[in-house]
mmCIF file of N, CA and C in Angstrom:
data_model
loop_
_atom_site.group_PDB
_atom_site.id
_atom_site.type_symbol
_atom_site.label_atom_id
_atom_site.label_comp_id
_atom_site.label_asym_id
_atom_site.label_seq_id
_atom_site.Cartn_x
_atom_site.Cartn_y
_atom_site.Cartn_z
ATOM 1 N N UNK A 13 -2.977 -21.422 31.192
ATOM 2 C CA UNK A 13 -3.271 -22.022 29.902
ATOM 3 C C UNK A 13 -3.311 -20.937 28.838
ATOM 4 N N UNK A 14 -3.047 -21.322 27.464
ATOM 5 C CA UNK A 14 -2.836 -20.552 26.694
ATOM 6 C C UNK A 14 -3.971 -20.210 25.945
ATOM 7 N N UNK A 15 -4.506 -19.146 25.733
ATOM 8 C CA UNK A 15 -5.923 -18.624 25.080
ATOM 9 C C UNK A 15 -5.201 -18.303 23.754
ATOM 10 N N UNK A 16 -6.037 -18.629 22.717
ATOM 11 C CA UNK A 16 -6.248 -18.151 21.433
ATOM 12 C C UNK A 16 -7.624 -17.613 20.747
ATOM 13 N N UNK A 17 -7.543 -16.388 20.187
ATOM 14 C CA UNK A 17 -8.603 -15.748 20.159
ATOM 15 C C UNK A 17 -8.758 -15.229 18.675
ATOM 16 N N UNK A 18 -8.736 -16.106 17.699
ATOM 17 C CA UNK A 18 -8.848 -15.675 16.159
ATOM 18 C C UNK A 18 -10.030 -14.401 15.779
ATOM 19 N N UNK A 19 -9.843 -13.503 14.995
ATOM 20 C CA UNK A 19 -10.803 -12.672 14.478
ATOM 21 C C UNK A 19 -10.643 -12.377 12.984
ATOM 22 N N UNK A 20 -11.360 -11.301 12.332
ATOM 23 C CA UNK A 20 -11.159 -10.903 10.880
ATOM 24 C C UNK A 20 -11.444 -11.590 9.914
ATOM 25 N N UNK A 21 -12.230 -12.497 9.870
ATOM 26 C CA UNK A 21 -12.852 -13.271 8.386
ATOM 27 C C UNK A 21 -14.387 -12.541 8.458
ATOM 28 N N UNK A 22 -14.749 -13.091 7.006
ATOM 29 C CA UNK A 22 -15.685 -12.351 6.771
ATOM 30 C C UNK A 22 -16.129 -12.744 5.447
ATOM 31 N N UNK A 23 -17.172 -12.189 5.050
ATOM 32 C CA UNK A 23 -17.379 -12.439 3.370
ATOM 33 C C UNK A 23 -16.405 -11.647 2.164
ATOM 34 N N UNK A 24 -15.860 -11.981 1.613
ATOM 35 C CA UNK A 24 -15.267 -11.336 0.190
ATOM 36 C C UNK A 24 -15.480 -11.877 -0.995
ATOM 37 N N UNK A 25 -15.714 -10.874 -2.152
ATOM 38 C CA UNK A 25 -15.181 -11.862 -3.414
ATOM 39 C C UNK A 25 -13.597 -11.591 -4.139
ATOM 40 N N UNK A 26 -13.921 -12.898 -5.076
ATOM 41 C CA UNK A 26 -12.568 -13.109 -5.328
ATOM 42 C C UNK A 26 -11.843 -12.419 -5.602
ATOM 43 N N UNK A 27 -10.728 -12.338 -5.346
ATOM 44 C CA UNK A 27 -9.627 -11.233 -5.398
ATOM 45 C C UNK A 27 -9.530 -10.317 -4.714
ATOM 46 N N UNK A 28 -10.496 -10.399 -3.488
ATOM 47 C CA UNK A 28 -10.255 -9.266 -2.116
ATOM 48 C C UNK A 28 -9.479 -9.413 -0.983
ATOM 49 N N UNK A 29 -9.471 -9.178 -0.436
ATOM 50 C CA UNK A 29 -8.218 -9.341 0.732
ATOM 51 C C UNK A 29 -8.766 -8.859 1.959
ATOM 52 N N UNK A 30 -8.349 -9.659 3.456
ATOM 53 C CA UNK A 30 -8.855 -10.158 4.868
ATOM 54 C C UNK A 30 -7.554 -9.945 5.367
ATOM 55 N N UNK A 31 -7.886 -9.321 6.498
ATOM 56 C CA UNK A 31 -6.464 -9.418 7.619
ATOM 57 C C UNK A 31 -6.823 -10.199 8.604
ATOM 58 N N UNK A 32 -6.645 -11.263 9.208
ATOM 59 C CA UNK A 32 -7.184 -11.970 10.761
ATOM 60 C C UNK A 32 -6.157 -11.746 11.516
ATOM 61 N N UNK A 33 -6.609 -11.612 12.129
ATOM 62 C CA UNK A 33 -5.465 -11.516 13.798
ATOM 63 C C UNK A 33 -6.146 -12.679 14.790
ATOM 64 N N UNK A 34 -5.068 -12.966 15.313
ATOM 65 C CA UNK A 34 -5.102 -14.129 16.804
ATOM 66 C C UNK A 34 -4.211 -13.023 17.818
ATOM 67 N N UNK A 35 -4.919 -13.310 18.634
ATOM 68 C CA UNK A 35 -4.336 -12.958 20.319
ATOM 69 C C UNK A 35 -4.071 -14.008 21.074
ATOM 70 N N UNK A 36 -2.473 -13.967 21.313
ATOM 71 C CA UNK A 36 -2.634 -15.286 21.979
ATOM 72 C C UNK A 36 -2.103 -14.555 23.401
ATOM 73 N N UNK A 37 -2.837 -15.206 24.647
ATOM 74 C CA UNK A 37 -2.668 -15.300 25.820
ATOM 75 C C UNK A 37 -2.088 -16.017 27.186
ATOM 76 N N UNK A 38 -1.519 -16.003 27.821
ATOM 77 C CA UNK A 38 -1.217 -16.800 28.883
ATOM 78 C C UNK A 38 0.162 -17.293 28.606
ATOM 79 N N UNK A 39 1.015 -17.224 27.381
ATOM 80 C CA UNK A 39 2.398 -17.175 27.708
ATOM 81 C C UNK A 39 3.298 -16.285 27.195
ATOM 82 N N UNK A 40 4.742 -16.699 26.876
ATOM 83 C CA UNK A 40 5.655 -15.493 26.639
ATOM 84 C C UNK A 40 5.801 -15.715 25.301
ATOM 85 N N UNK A 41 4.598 -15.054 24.962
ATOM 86 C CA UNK A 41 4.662 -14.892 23.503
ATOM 87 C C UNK A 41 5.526 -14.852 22.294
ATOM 88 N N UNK A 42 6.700 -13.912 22.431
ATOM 89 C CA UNK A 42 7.636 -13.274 22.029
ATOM 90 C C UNK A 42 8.636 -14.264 21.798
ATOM 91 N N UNK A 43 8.520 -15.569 22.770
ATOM 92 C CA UNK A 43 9.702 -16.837 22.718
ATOM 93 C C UNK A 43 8.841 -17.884 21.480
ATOM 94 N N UNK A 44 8.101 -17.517 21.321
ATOM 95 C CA UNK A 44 6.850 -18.644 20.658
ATOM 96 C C UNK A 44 6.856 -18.624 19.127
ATOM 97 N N UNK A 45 7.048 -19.718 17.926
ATOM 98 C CA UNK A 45 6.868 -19.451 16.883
ATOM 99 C C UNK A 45 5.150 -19.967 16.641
ATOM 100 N N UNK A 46 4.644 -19.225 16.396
ATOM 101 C CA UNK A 46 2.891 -19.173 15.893
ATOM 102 C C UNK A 46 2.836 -19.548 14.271
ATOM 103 N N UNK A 47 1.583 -20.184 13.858
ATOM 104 C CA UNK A 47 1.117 -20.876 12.613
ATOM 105 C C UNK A 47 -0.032 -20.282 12.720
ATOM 106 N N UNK A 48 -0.566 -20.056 11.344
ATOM 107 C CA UNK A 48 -2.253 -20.013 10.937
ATOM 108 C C UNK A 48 -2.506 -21.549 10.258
ATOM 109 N N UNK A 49 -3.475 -21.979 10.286
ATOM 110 C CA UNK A 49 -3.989 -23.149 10.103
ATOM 111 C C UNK A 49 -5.462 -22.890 9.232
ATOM 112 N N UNK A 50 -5.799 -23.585 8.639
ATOM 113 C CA UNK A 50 -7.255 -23.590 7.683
ATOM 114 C C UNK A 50 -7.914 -24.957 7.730
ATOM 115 N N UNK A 51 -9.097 -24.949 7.642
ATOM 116 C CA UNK A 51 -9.927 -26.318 7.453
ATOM 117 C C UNK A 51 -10.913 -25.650 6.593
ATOM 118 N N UNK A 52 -11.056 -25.982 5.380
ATOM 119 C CA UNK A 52 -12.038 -26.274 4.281
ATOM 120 C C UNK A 52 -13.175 -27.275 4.665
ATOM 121 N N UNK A 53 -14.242 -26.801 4.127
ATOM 122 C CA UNK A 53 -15.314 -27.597 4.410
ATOM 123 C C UNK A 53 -15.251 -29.676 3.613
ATOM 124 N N UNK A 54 -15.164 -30.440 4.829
ATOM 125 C CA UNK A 54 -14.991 -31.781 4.520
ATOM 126 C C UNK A 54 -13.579 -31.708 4.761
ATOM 127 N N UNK A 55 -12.645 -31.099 4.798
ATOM 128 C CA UNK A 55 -11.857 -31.371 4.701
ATOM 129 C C UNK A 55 -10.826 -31.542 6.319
ATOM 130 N N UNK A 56 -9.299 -31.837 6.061
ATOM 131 C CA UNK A 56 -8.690 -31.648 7.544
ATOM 132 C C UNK A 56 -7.849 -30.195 7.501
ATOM 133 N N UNK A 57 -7.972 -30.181 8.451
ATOM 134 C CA UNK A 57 -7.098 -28.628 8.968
ATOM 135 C C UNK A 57 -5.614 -28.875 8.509
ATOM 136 N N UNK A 58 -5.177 -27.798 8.056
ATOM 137 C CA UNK A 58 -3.825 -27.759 7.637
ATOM 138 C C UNK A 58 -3.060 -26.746 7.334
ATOM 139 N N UNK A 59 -1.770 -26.945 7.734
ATOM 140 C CA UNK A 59 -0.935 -26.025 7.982
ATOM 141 C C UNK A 59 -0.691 -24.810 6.895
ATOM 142 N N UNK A 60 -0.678 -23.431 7.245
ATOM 143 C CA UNK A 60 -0.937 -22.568 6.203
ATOM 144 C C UNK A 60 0.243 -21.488 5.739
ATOM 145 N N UNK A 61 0.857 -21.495 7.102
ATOM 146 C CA UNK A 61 2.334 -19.978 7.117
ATOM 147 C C UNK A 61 2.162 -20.252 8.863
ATOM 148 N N UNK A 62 3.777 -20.229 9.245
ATOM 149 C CA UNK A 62 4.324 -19.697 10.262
ATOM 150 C C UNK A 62 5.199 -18.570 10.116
ATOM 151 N N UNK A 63 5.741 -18.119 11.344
ATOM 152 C CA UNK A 63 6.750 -17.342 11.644
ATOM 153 C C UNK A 63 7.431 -18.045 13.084
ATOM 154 N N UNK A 64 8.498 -17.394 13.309
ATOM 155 C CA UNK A 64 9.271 -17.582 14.416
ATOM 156 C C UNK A 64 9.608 -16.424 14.688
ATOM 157 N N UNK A 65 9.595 -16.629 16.350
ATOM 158 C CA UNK A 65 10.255 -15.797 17.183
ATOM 159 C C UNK A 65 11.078 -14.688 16.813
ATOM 160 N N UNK A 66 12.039 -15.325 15.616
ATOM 161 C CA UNK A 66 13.048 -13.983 15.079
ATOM 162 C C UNK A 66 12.715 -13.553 13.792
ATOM 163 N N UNK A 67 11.269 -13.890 13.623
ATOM 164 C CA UNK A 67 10.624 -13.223 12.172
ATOM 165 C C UNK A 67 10.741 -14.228 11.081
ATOM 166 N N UNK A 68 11.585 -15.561 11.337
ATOM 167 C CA UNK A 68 11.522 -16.111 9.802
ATOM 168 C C UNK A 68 9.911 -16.699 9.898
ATOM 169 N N UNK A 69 10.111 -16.520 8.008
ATOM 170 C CA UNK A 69 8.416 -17.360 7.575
ATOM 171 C C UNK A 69 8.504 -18.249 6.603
ATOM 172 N N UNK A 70 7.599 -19.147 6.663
ATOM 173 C CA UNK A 70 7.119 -20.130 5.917
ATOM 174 C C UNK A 70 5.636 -20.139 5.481
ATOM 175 N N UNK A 71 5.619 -19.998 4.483
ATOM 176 C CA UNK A 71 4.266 -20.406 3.787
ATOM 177 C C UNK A 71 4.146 -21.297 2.806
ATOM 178 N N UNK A 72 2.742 -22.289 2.801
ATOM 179 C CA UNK A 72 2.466 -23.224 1.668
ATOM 180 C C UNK A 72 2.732 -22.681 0.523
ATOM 181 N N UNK A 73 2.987 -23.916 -0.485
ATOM 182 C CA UNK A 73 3.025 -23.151 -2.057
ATOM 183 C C UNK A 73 1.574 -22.339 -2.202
ATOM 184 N N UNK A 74 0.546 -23.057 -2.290
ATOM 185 C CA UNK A 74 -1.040 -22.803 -2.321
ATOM 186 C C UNK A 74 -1.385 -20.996 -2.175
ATOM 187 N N UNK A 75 -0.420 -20.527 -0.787
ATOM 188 C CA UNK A 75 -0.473 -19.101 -0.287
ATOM 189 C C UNK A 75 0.666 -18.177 -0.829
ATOM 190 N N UNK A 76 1.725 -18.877 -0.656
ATOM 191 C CA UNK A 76 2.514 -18.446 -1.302
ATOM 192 C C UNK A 76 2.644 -17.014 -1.643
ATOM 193 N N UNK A 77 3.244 -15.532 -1.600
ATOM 194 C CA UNK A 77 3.230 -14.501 -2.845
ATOM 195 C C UNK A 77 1.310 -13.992 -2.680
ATOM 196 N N UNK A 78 0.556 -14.396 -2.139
ATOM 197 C CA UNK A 78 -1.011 -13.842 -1.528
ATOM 198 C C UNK A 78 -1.301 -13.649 -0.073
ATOM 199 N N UNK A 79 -0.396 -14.637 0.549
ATOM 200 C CA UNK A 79 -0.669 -14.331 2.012
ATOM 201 C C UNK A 79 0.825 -13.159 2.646
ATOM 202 N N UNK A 80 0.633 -13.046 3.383
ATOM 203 C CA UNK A 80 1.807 -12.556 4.559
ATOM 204 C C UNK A 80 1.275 -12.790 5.906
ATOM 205 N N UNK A 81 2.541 -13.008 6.999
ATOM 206 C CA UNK A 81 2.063 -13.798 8.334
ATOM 207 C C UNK A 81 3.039 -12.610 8.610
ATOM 208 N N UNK A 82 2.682 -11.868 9.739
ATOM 209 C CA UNK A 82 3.702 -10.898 10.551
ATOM 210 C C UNK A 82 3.022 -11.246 12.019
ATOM 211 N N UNK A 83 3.957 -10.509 12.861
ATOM 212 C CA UNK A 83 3.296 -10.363 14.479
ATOM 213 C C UNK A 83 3.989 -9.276 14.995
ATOM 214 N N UNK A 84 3.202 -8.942 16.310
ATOM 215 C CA UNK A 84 3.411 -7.928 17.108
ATOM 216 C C UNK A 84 3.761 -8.106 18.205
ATOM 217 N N UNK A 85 4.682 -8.298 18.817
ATOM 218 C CA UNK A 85 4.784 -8.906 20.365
ATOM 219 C C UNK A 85 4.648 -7.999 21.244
ATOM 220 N N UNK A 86 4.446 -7.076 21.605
ATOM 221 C CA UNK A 86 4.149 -6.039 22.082
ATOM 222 C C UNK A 86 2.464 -6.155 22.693
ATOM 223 N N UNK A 87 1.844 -7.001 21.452
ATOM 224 C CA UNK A 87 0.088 -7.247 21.286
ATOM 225 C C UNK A 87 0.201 -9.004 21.550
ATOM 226 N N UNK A 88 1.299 -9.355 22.056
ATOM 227 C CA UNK A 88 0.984 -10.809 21.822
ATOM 228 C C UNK A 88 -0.194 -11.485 20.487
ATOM 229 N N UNK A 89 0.385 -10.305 19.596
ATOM 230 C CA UNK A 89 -0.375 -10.718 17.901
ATOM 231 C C UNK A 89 0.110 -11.361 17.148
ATOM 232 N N UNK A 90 -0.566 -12.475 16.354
ATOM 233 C CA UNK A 90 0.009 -12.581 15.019
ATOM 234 C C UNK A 90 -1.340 -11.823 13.848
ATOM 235 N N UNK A 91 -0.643 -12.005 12.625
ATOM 236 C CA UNK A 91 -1.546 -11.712 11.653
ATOM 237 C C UNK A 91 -1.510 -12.365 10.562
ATOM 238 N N UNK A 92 -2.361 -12.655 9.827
ATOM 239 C CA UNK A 92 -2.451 -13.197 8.177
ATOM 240 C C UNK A 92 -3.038 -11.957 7.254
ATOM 241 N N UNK A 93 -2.360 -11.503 6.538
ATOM 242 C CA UNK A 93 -2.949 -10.627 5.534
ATOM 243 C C UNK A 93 -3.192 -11.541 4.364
ATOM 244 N N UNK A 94 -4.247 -11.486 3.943
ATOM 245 C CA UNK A 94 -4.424 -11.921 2.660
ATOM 246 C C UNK A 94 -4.984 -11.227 1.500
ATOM 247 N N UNK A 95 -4.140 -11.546 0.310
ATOM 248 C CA UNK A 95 -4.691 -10.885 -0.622
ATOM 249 C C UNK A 95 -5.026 -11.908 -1.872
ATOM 250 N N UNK A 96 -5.649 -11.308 -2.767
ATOM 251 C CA UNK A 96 -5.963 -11.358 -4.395
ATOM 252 C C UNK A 96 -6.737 -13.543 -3.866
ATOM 253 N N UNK A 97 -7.760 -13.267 -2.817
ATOM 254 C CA UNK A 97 -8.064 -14.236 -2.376
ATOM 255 C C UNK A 97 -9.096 -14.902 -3.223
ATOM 256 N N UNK A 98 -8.712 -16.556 -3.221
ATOM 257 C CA UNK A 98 -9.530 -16.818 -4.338
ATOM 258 C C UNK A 98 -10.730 -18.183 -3.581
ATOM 259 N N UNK A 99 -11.899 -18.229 -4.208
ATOM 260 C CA UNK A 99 -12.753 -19.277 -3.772
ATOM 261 C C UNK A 99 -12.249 -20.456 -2.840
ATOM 262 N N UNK A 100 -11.205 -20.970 -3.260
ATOM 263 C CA UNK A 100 -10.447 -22.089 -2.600
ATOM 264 C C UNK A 100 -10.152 -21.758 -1.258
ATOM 265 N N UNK A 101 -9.871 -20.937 -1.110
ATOM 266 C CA UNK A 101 -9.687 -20.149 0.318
ATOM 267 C C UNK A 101 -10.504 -20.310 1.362
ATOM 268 N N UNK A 102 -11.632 -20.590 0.720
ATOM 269 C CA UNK A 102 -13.139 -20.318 1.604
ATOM 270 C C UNK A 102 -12.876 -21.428 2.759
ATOM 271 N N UNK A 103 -12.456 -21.006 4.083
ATOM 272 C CA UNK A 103 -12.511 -21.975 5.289
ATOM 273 C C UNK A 103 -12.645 -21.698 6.557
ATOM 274 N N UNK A 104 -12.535 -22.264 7.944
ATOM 275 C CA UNK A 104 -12.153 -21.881 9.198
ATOM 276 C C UNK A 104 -11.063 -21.576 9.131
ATOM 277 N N UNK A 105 -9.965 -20.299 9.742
ATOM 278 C CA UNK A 105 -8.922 -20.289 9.568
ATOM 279 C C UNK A 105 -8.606 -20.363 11.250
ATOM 280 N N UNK A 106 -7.231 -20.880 12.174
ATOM 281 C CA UNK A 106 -6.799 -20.994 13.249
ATOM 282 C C UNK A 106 -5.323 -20.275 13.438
ATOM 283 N N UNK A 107 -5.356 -20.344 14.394
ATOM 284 C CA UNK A 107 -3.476 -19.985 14.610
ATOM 285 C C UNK A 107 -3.425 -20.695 15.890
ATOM 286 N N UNK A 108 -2.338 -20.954 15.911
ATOM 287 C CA UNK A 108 -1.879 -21.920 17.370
ATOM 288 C C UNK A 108 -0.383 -21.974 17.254
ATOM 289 N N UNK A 109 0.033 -21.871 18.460
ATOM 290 C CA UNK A 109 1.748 -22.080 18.717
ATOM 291 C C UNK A 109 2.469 -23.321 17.579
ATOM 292 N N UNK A 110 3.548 -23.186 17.645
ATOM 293 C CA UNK A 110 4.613 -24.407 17.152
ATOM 294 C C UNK A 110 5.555 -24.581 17.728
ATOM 295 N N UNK A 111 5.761 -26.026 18.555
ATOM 296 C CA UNK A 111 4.519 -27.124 18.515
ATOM 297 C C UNK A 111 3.035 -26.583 18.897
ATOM 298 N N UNK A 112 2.564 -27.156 18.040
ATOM 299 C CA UNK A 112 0.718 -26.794 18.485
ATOM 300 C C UNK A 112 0.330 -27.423 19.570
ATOM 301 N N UNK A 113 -0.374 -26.904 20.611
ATOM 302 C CA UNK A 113 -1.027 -26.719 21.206
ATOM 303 C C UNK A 113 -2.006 -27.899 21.623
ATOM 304 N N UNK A 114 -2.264 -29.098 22.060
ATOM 305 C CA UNK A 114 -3.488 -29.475 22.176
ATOM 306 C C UNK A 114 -5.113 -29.108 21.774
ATOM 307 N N UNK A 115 -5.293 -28.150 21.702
ATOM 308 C CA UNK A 115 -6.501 -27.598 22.124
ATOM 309 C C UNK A 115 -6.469 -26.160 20.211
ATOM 310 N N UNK A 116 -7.500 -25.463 19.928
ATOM 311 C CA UNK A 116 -7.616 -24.484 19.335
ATOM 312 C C UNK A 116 -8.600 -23.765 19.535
ATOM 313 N N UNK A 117 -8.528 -22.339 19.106
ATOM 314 C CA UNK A 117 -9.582 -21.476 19.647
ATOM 315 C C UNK A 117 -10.315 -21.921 18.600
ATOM 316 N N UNK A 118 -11.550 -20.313 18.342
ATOM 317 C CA UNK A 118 -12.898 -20.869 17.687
ATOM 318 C C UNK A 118 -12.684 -20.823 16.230
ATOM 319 N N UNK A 119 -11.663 -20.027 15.994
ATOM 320 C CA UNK A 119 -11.318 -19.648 14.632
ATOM 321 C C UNK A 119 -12.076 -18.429 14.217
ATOM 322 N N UNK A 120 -11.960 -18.226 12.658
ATOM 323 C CA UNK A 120 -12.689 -17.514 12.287
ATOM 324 C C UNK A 120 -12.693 -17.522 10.591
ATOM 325 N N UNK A 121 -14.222 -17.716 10.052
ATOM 326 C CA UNK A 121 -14.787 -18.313 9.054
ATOM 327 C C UNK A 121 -14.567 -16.863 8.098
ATOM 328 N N UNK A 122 -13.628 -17.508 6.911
ATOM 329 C CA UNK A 122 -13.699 -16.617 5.688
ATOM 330 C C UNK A 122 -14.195 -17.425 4.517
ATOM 331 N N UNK A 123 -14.942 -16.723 3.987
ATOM 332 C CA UNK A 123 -16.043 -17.386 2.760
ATOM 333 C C UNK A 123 -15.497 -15.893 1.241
ATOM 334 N N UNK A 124 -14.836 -16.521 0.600
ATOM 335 C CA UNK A 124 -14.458 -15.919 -0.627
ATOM 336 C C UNK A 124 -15.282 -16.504 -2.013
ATOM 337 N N UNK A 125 -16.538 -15.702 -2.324
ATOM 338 C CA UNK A 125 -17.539 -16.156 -3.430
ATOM 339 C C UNK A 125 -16.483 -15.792 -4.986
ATOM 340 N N UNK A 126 -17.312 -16.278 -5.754
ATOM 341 C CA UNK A 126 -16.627 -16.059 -7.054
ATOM 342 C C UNK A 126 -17.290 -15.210 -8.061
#
């Protein structure tokens, strides 16, 4: 089974910037296109930036030009860099394969004050 192991949120204010990393475990990583995912408080989880296998990316308008999604396959890593981060931001963030996964790890809570 496939482990996901989100880290790197934290407190910032606005306009600071968070790197999270996920470790994902238990398959062949390297064949796998990975997503970060967010859930805002009340709100539903939703899709934030992928990549694929051969490096292409997609990100929401919302992130757009503030985030970057890279990985390491070597680390079975992905990453979200974020920058010039603003209040809205403030959520659980996830990563999980594409297609996703059944299941998600614990995440990890970034809170961006103003």
């Amino acid at each position: 089974q496939v482990q996901l192991v989100e880290s790197g949120g934290g407190l910032v204010q606005s306009g600071g910037s968070l790197k999270l990393t996920c470790v994902a475990s238990g398959s062949i990583f390297s064949q796998d296109s990975m997503g970060w995912y967010r859930q805002a408080p009340g709100d539903q989880r939703v899709f934030i930036a992928s990549i694929s296998s051969r490096g292409t990316v997609i990100y929401v308008d919302s992130v757009q030009g503030r985030f970057t999604i890279s990985r390491d396959n070597a680390k079975n890593t992905v990453y979200l860099q974020m920058n010039s981060l603003k209040p809205e931001d403030t959520a659980v963030y996830y990563c999980n394969k594409i297609p996703r996964l059944d299941y998600w790890g614990q995440g990890t809570q970034v809170t961006v004050s103003s």
